[in-house]
């Protein structure tokens, strides 16, 4: 609104400036018609247009109109009715009987009667000191070899005999003809064996046995080859237990090449 008022005022000023020179130039002519004005063409009587004036300043802001009347307050809606109450459901089945909490601890009963102390027995006499075993007895070890071919065995329980003891510590009992070790010192022992199969024999089976019970088996069934059959075991022996090798087939060896050996030693005495 202020802008429109300023533009209108500017046009009025410009119009007034342009009209004023025309009025002064078009004034009443001399009556006699002899003056200079009588010599000018009417088309040339109007002077050039004047320079546009500076636009006027915006007017003051008008006053605000009065406030409108406040509208009426709307009517509050009514509260809805309460719905009907649903039907009561049937009661569920009875649950399982629960376990109750432990009851309180009952009072402590009276102490029992103290028994009559028996008479002390007579203290025995101190025994005599036992004999100290010789350390040499505790050192048990053997290695035995066979230097000739064994006969062919067709029974798995045939004992393999040996011919020479390479190592036989004092206290070690080994029977070469039967190839049997007899335990004289109870304890834990380690045993190992290695027996060569004769090339013309189809198979050789060797077992390490304790009191006729097989503990470890080793075998070869490669035809036309020399094969070495070996095994080892750790055994707990009692005094009098027997350990030996049983074979099926033929063990091969040479005088300068003892390919069949059997060894054992005491690891820990009881």
CSV table of N, CA, C and O in Angstrom, one decimal, residues 24-92:
chain,number,residue,atom,x,y,z
A,24,UNK,N,2.4,29.1,-18.7
A,24,UNK,CA,3.1,30.4,-18.8
A,24,UNK,C,3.3,30.8,-20.2
A,24,UNK,O,3.3,31.9,-20.6
A,25,UNK,N,3.5,29.7,-21.1
A,25,UNK,CA,3.8,30.0,-22.5
A,25,UNK,C,2.5,30.4,-23.2
A,25,UNK,O,2.4,31.2,-24.0
A,26,UNK,N,1.4,29.7,-22.9
A,26,UNK,CA,0.2,29.9,-23.5
A,26,UNK,C,-0.7,31.0,-22.9
A,26,UNK,O,-1.9,31.0,-22.9
A,27,UNK,N,-0.1,32.0,-22.3
A,27,UNK,CA,-0.8,33.1,-21.7
A,27,UNK,C,-1.5,34.0,-22.7
A,27,UNK,O,-1.3,33.8,-24.0
A,28,UNK,N,-2.2,35.0,-22.4
A,28,UNK,CA,-3.0,35.9,-23.3
A,28,UNK,C,-2.0,36.7,-24.2
A,28,UNK,O,-1.0,37.2,-23.7
A,29,UNK,N,-2.2,36.7,-25.5
A,29,UNK,CA,-1.4,37.4,-26.5
A,29,UNK,C,-1.7,38.9,-26.5
A,29,UNK,O,-2.8,39.3,-26.1
A,30,UNK,N,-0.8,39.7,-26.9
A,30,UNK,CA,-1.1,41.2,-27.0
A,30,UNK,C,-2.3,41.4,-27.9
A,30,UNK,O,-2.5,40.7,-28.9
A,31,UNK,N,-2.9,42.4,-27.6
A,31,UNK,CA,-4.1,42.7,-28.3
A,31,UNK,C,-3.9,43.2,-29.7
A,31,UNK,O,-4.7,43.0,-30.6
A,32,UNK,N,-2.7,43.9,-29.9
A,32,UNK,CA,-2.5,44.4,-31.2
A,32,UNK,C,-2.0,43.4,-32.2
A,32,UNK,O,-2.0,43.6,-33.4
A,33,UNK,N,-1.5,42.3,-31.7
A,33,UNK,CA,-1.0,41.3,-32.6
A,33,UNK,C,0.3,41.6,-33.3
A,33,UNK,O,0.7,41.0,-34.3
A,34,UNK,N,1.0,42.7,-32.7
A,34,UNK,CA,2.3,43.0,-33.3
A,34,UNK,C,3.5,42.5,-32.6
A,34,UNK,O,4.6,42.8,-32.9
A,35,UNK,N,3.3,41.9,-31.4
A,35,UNK,CA,4.4,41.5,-30.6
A,35,UNK,C,5.1,40.3,-31.2
A,35,UNK,O,4.7,39.7,-32.2
A,36,UNK,N,6.1,39.8,-30.5
A,36,UNK,CA,6.9,38.6,-30.9
A,36,UNK,C,6.0,37.4,-30.9
A,36,UNK,O,6.3,36.5,-31.6
A,37,UNK,N,5.1,37.3,-30.1
A,37,UNK,CA,4.3,36.1,-29.9
A,37,UNK,C,3.4,35.9,-31.2
A,37,UNK,O,3.1,34.7,-31.5
A,38,UNK,N,3.1,37.0,-31.9
A,38,UNK,CA,2.3,36.8,-33.1
A,38,UNK,C,3.1,36.2,-34.2
A,38,UNK,O,2.6,35.8,-35.2
A,39,UNK,N,4.5,36.1,-34.1
A,39,UNK,CA,5.3,35.6,-35.1
A,39,UNK,C,5.7,34.1,-34.9
A,39,UNK,O,6.3,33.5,-35.7
A,40,UNK,N,5.3,33.5,-33.8
A,40,UNK,CA,5.7,32.1,-33.5
A,40,UNK,C,4.6,31.2,-33.9
A,40,UNK,O,3.4,31.4,-33.7
A,41,UNK,N,5.0,30.0,-34.4
A,41,UNK,CA,4.0,29.0,-34.9
A,41,UNK,C,3.5,28.3,-33.6
A,41,UNK,O,4.1,28.0,-32.7
A,42,UNK,N,2.2,28.0,-33.7
A,42,UNK,CA,1.5,27.4,-32.5
A,42,UNK,C,2.2,26.0,-32.2
A,42,UNK,O,2.2,25.6,-31.0
A,43,UNK,N,2.8,25.3,-33.2
A,43,UNK,CA,3.4,24.0,-32.9
A,43,UNK,C,4.7,24.2,-32.2
A,43,UNK,O,5.2,23.3,-31.5
A,44,UNK,N,5.3,25.4,-32.2
A,44,UNK,CA,6.6,25.6,-31.5
A,44,UNK,C,6.4,26.4,-30.2
A,44,UNK,O,7.4,26.8,-29.6
A,45,UNK,N,5.2,26.6,-29.8
A,45,UNK,CA,5.0,27.4,-28.6
A,45,UNK,C,5.2,26.6,-27.3
A,45,UNK,O,5.4,27.1,-26.3
A,46,UNK,N,5.3,25.2,-27.4
A,46,UNK,CA,5.4,24.3,-26.2
A,46,UNK,C,6.9,24.0,-26.0
A,46,UNK,O,7.6,23.6,-26.9
A,47,UNK,N,7.4,24.3,-24.9
A,47,UNK,CA,8.9,24.0,-24.6
A,47,UNK,C,9.2,22.5,-24.3
A,47,UNK,O,8.3,21.7,-24.3
A,48,UNK,N,10.4,22.2,-24.1
A,48,UNK,CA,10.8,20.8,-23.8
A,48,UNK,C,10.3,20.3,-22.5
A,48,UNK,O,10.1,21.1,-21.6
A,49,UNK,N,10.1,19.0,-22.4
A,49,UNK,CA,9.6,18.4,-21.1
A,49,UNK,C,10.7,18.5,-20.0
A,49,UNK,O,11.9,18.4,-20.2
A,50,UNK,N,10.2,18.8,-18.9
A,50,UNK,CA,11.1,18.9,-17.7
A,50,UNK,C,11.6,17.6,-17.2
A,50,UNK,O,11.1,16.5,-17.5
A,51,UNK,N,12.7,17.7,-16.4
A,51,UNK,CA,13.3,16.5,-15.8
A,51,UNK,C,12.3,15.9,-14.7
A,51,UNK,O,11.8,16.7,-13.9
A,52,UNK,N,12.1,14.6,-14.7
A,52,UNK,CA,11.2,14.0,-13.6
A,52,UNK,C,11.7,14.3,-12.2
A,52,UNK,O,12.9,14.3,-12.0
A,53,UNK,N,10.8,14.6,-11.4
A,53,UNK,CA,11.2,14.9,-10.0
A,53,UNK,C,11.5,13.7,-9.2
A,53,UNK,O,11.2,12.6,-9.6
A,54,UNK,N,12.1,13.9,-8.1
A,54,UNK,CA,12.4,12.8,-7.1
A,54,UNK,C,11.2,12.2,-6.5
A,54,UNK,O,10.3,13.0,-6.1
A,55,UNK,N,11.0,10.9,-6.5
A,55,UNK,CA,9.8,10.3,-5.9
A,55,UNK,C,9.7,10.7,-4.4
A,55,UNK,O,10.7,10.9,-3.7
A,56,UNK,N,8.5,10.9,-4.0
A,56,UNK,CA,8.3,11.3,-2.6
A,56,UNK,C,8.6,10.2,-1.6
A,56,UNK,O,8.6,9.0,-2.0
A,57,UNK,N,8.7,10.5,-0.4
A,57,UNK,CA,9.0,9.6,0.7
A,57,UNK,C,7.7,8.8,0.9
A,57,UNK,O,6.6,9.3,0.8
A,58,UNK,N,7.9,7.5,1.4
A,58,UNK,CA,6.7,6.7,1.7
A,58,UNK,C,5.9,7.3,2.8
A,58,UNK,O,6.5,7.9,3.8
A,59,UNK,N,4.6,7.2,2.8
A,59,UNK,CA,3.8,7.8,3.8
A,59,UNK,C,3.8,6.9,5.1
A,59,UNK,O,4.4,5.8,5.1
A,60,UNK,N,3.3,7.5,6.2
A,60,UNK,CA,3.3,6.8,7.4
A,60,UNK,C,2.3,5.6,7.4
A,60,UNK,O,1.3,5.6,6.6
A,61,UNK,N,2.7,4.5,8.2
A,61,UNK,CA,1.8,3.4,8.2
A,61,UNK,C,0.5,3.7,8.8
A,61,UNK,O,0.4,4.4,9.8
A,62,UNK,N,-0.6,3.2,8.2
A,62,UNK,CA,-1.9,3.5,8.7
A,62,UNK,C,-2.2,2.7,10.0
A,62,UNK,O,-1.5,1.8,10.3
A,63,UNK,N,-3.2,3.1,10.7
A,63,UNK,CA,-3.5,2.5,11.9
A,63,UNK,C,-4.2,1.1,11.7
A,63,UNK,O,-4.9,0.9,10.7
A,64,UNK,N,-4.0,0.2,12.6
A,64,UNK,CA,-4.6,-1.1,12.5
A,64,UNK,C,-6.1,-0.9,12.8
A,64,UNK,O,-6.6,-0.1,13.6
A,65,UNK,N,-6.9,-1.7,12.1
A,65,UNK,CA,-8.3,-1.7,12.3
A,65,UNK,C,-8.7,-2.4,13.6
A,65,UNK,O,-7.9,-3.1,14.2
A,66,UNK,N,-9.9,-2.2,14.1
A,66,UNK,CA,-10.3,-2.8,15.3
A,66,UNK,C,-10.4,-4.4,15.2
A,66,UNK,O,-10.6,-4.9,14.2
A,67,UNK,N,-10.1,-5.0,16.3
A,67,UNK,CA,-10.1,-6.5,16.4
A,67,UNK,C,-11.5,-7.0,16.2
A,67,UNK,O,-12.5,-6.4,16.6
A,68,UNK,N,-11.6,-8.2,15.5
A,68,UNK,CA,-12.9,-8.8,15.2
A,68,UNK,C,-13.5,-9.4,16.5
A,68,UNK,O,-12.8,-9.6,17.5
A,69,UNK,N,-14.8,-9.7,16.4
A,69,UNK,CA,-15.5,-10.2,17.5
A,69,UNK,C,-15.1,-11.7,17.7
A,69,UNK,O,-15.0,-12.4,16.7
A,70,UNK,N,-14.8,-12.2,18.9
A,70,UNK,CA,-14.5,-13.5,19.2
A,70,UNK,C,-15.7,-14.4,19.0
A,70,UNK,O,-16.8,-14.2,19.3
A,71,UNK,N,-15.3,-15.6,18.3
A,71,UNK,CA,-16.4,-16.5,17.9
A,71,UNK,C,-16.9,-17.2,19.2
A,71,UNK,O,-16.3,-17.3,20.2
A,72,UNK,N,-18.1,-17.8,19.0
A,72,UNK,CA,-18.7,-18.6,20.1
A,72,UNK,C,-17.9,-19.9,20.3
A,72,UNK,O,-17.4,-20.5,19.4
A,73,UNK,N,-17.9,-20.3,21.6
A,73,UNK,CA,-17.2,-21.6,22.0
A,73,UNK,C,-18.1,-22.8,21.5
A,73,UNK,O,-19.3,-22.8,21.7
A,74,UNK,N,-17.4,-23.8,20.9
A,74,UNK,CA,-18.2,-24.9,20.4
A,74,UNK,C,-18.8,-25.7,21.6
A,74,UNK,O,-18.3,-25.7,22.7
A,75,UNK,N,-19.8,-26.5,21.2
A,75,UNK,CA,-20.5,-27.3,22.3
A,75,UNK,C,-19.7,-28.6,22.5
A,75,UNK,O,-19.4,-29.3,21.5
A,76,UNK,N,-19.4,-29.0,23.7
A,76,UNK,CA,-18.7,-30.2,24.0
A,76,UNK,C,-19.6,-31.4,23.8
A,76,UNK,O,-20.8,-31.4,24.2
A,77,UNK,N,-19.0,-32.4,23.2
A,77,UNK,CA,-19.8,-33.6,22.9
A,77,UNK,C,-20.2,-34.4,24.2
A,77,UNK,O,-19.5,-34.3,25.2
A,78,UNK,N,-21.2,-35.2,24.1
A,78,UNK,CA,-21.6,-36.0,25.3
A,78,UNK,C,-20.8,-37.2,25.4
A,78,UNK,O,-20.3,-37.8,24.4
A,79,UNK,N,-20.6,-37.7,26.6
A,79,UNK,CA,-19.8,-38.9,26.9
A,79,UNK,C,-20.6,-40.1,26.5
A,79,UNK,O,-21.8,-40.2,26.7
A,80,UNK,N,-19.9,-41.1,25.8
A,80,UNK,CA,-20.5,-42.3,25.3
A,80,UNK,C,-20.9,-43.2,26.5
A,80,UNK,O,-20.4,-43.1,27.6
A,81,UNK,N,-21.9,-44.1,26.1
A,81,UNK,CA,-22.4,-45.0,27.2
A,81,UNK,C,-21.3,-46.1,27.4
A,81,UNK,O,-20.6,-46.5,26.5
A,82,UNK,N,-21.3,-46.7,28.6
A,82,UNK,CA,-20.4,-47.8,29.0
A,82,UNK,C,-21.0,-49.1,28.3
A,82,UNK,O,-22.2,-49.4,28.4
A,83,UNK,N,-20.0,-49.8,27.7
A,83,UNK,CA,-20.4,-51.1,27.0
A,83,UNK,C,-20.8,-52.1,28.0
A,83,UNK,O,-20.5,-52.0,29.2
A,84,UNK,N,-21.5,-53.2,27.6
A,84,UNK,CA,-22.0,-54.3,28.5
A,84,UNK,C,-20.8,-55.1,29.0
A,84,UNK,O,-19.8,-55.2,28.4
A,85,UNK,N,-20.9,-55.6,30.2
A,85,UNK,CA,-19.9,-56.4,30.8
A,85,UNK,C,-19.9,-57.8,30.2
A,85,UNK,O,-20.9,-58.4,30.0
A,86,UNK,N,-18.6,-58.3,29.8
A,86,UNK,CA,-18.5,-59.7,29.2
A,86,UNK,C,-18.9,-60.8,30.2
A,86,UNK,O,-18.9,-60.6,31.4
A,87,UNK,N,-19.2,-61.9,29.6
A,87,UNK,CA,-19.6,-63.1,30.4
A,87,UNK,C,-18.4,-63.6,31.1
A,87,UNK,O,-17.3,-63.6,30.6
A,88,UNK,N,-18.6,-64.2,32.3
A,88,UNK,CA,-17.5,-64.8,33.1
A,88,UNK,C,-17.1,-66.1,32.5
A,88,UNK,O,-18.0,-67.0,32.2
A,89,UNK,N,-15.8,-66.4,32.3
A,89,UNK,CA,-15.3,-67.6,31.7
A,89,UNK,C,-15.4,-68.8,32.7
A,89,UNK,O,-15.5,-68.6,33.9
A,90,UNK,N,-15.4,-70.0,32.2
A,90,UNK,CA,-15.4,-71.2,33.1
A,90,UNK,C,-14.1,-71.3,33.8
A,90,UNK,O,-13.0,-71.0,33.3
A,91,UNK,N,-14.1,-71.8,35.0
A,91,UNK,CA,-12.8,-72.0,35.8
A,91,UNK,C,-12.0,-73.1,35.1
A,91,UNK,O,-12.4,-74.1,34.6
A,92,UNK,N,-10.6,-72.8,35.1
A,92,UNK,CA,-9.7,-73.8,34.5
A,92,UNK,C,-9.5,-75.0,35.4
A,92,UNK,O,-9.9,-75.1,36.5
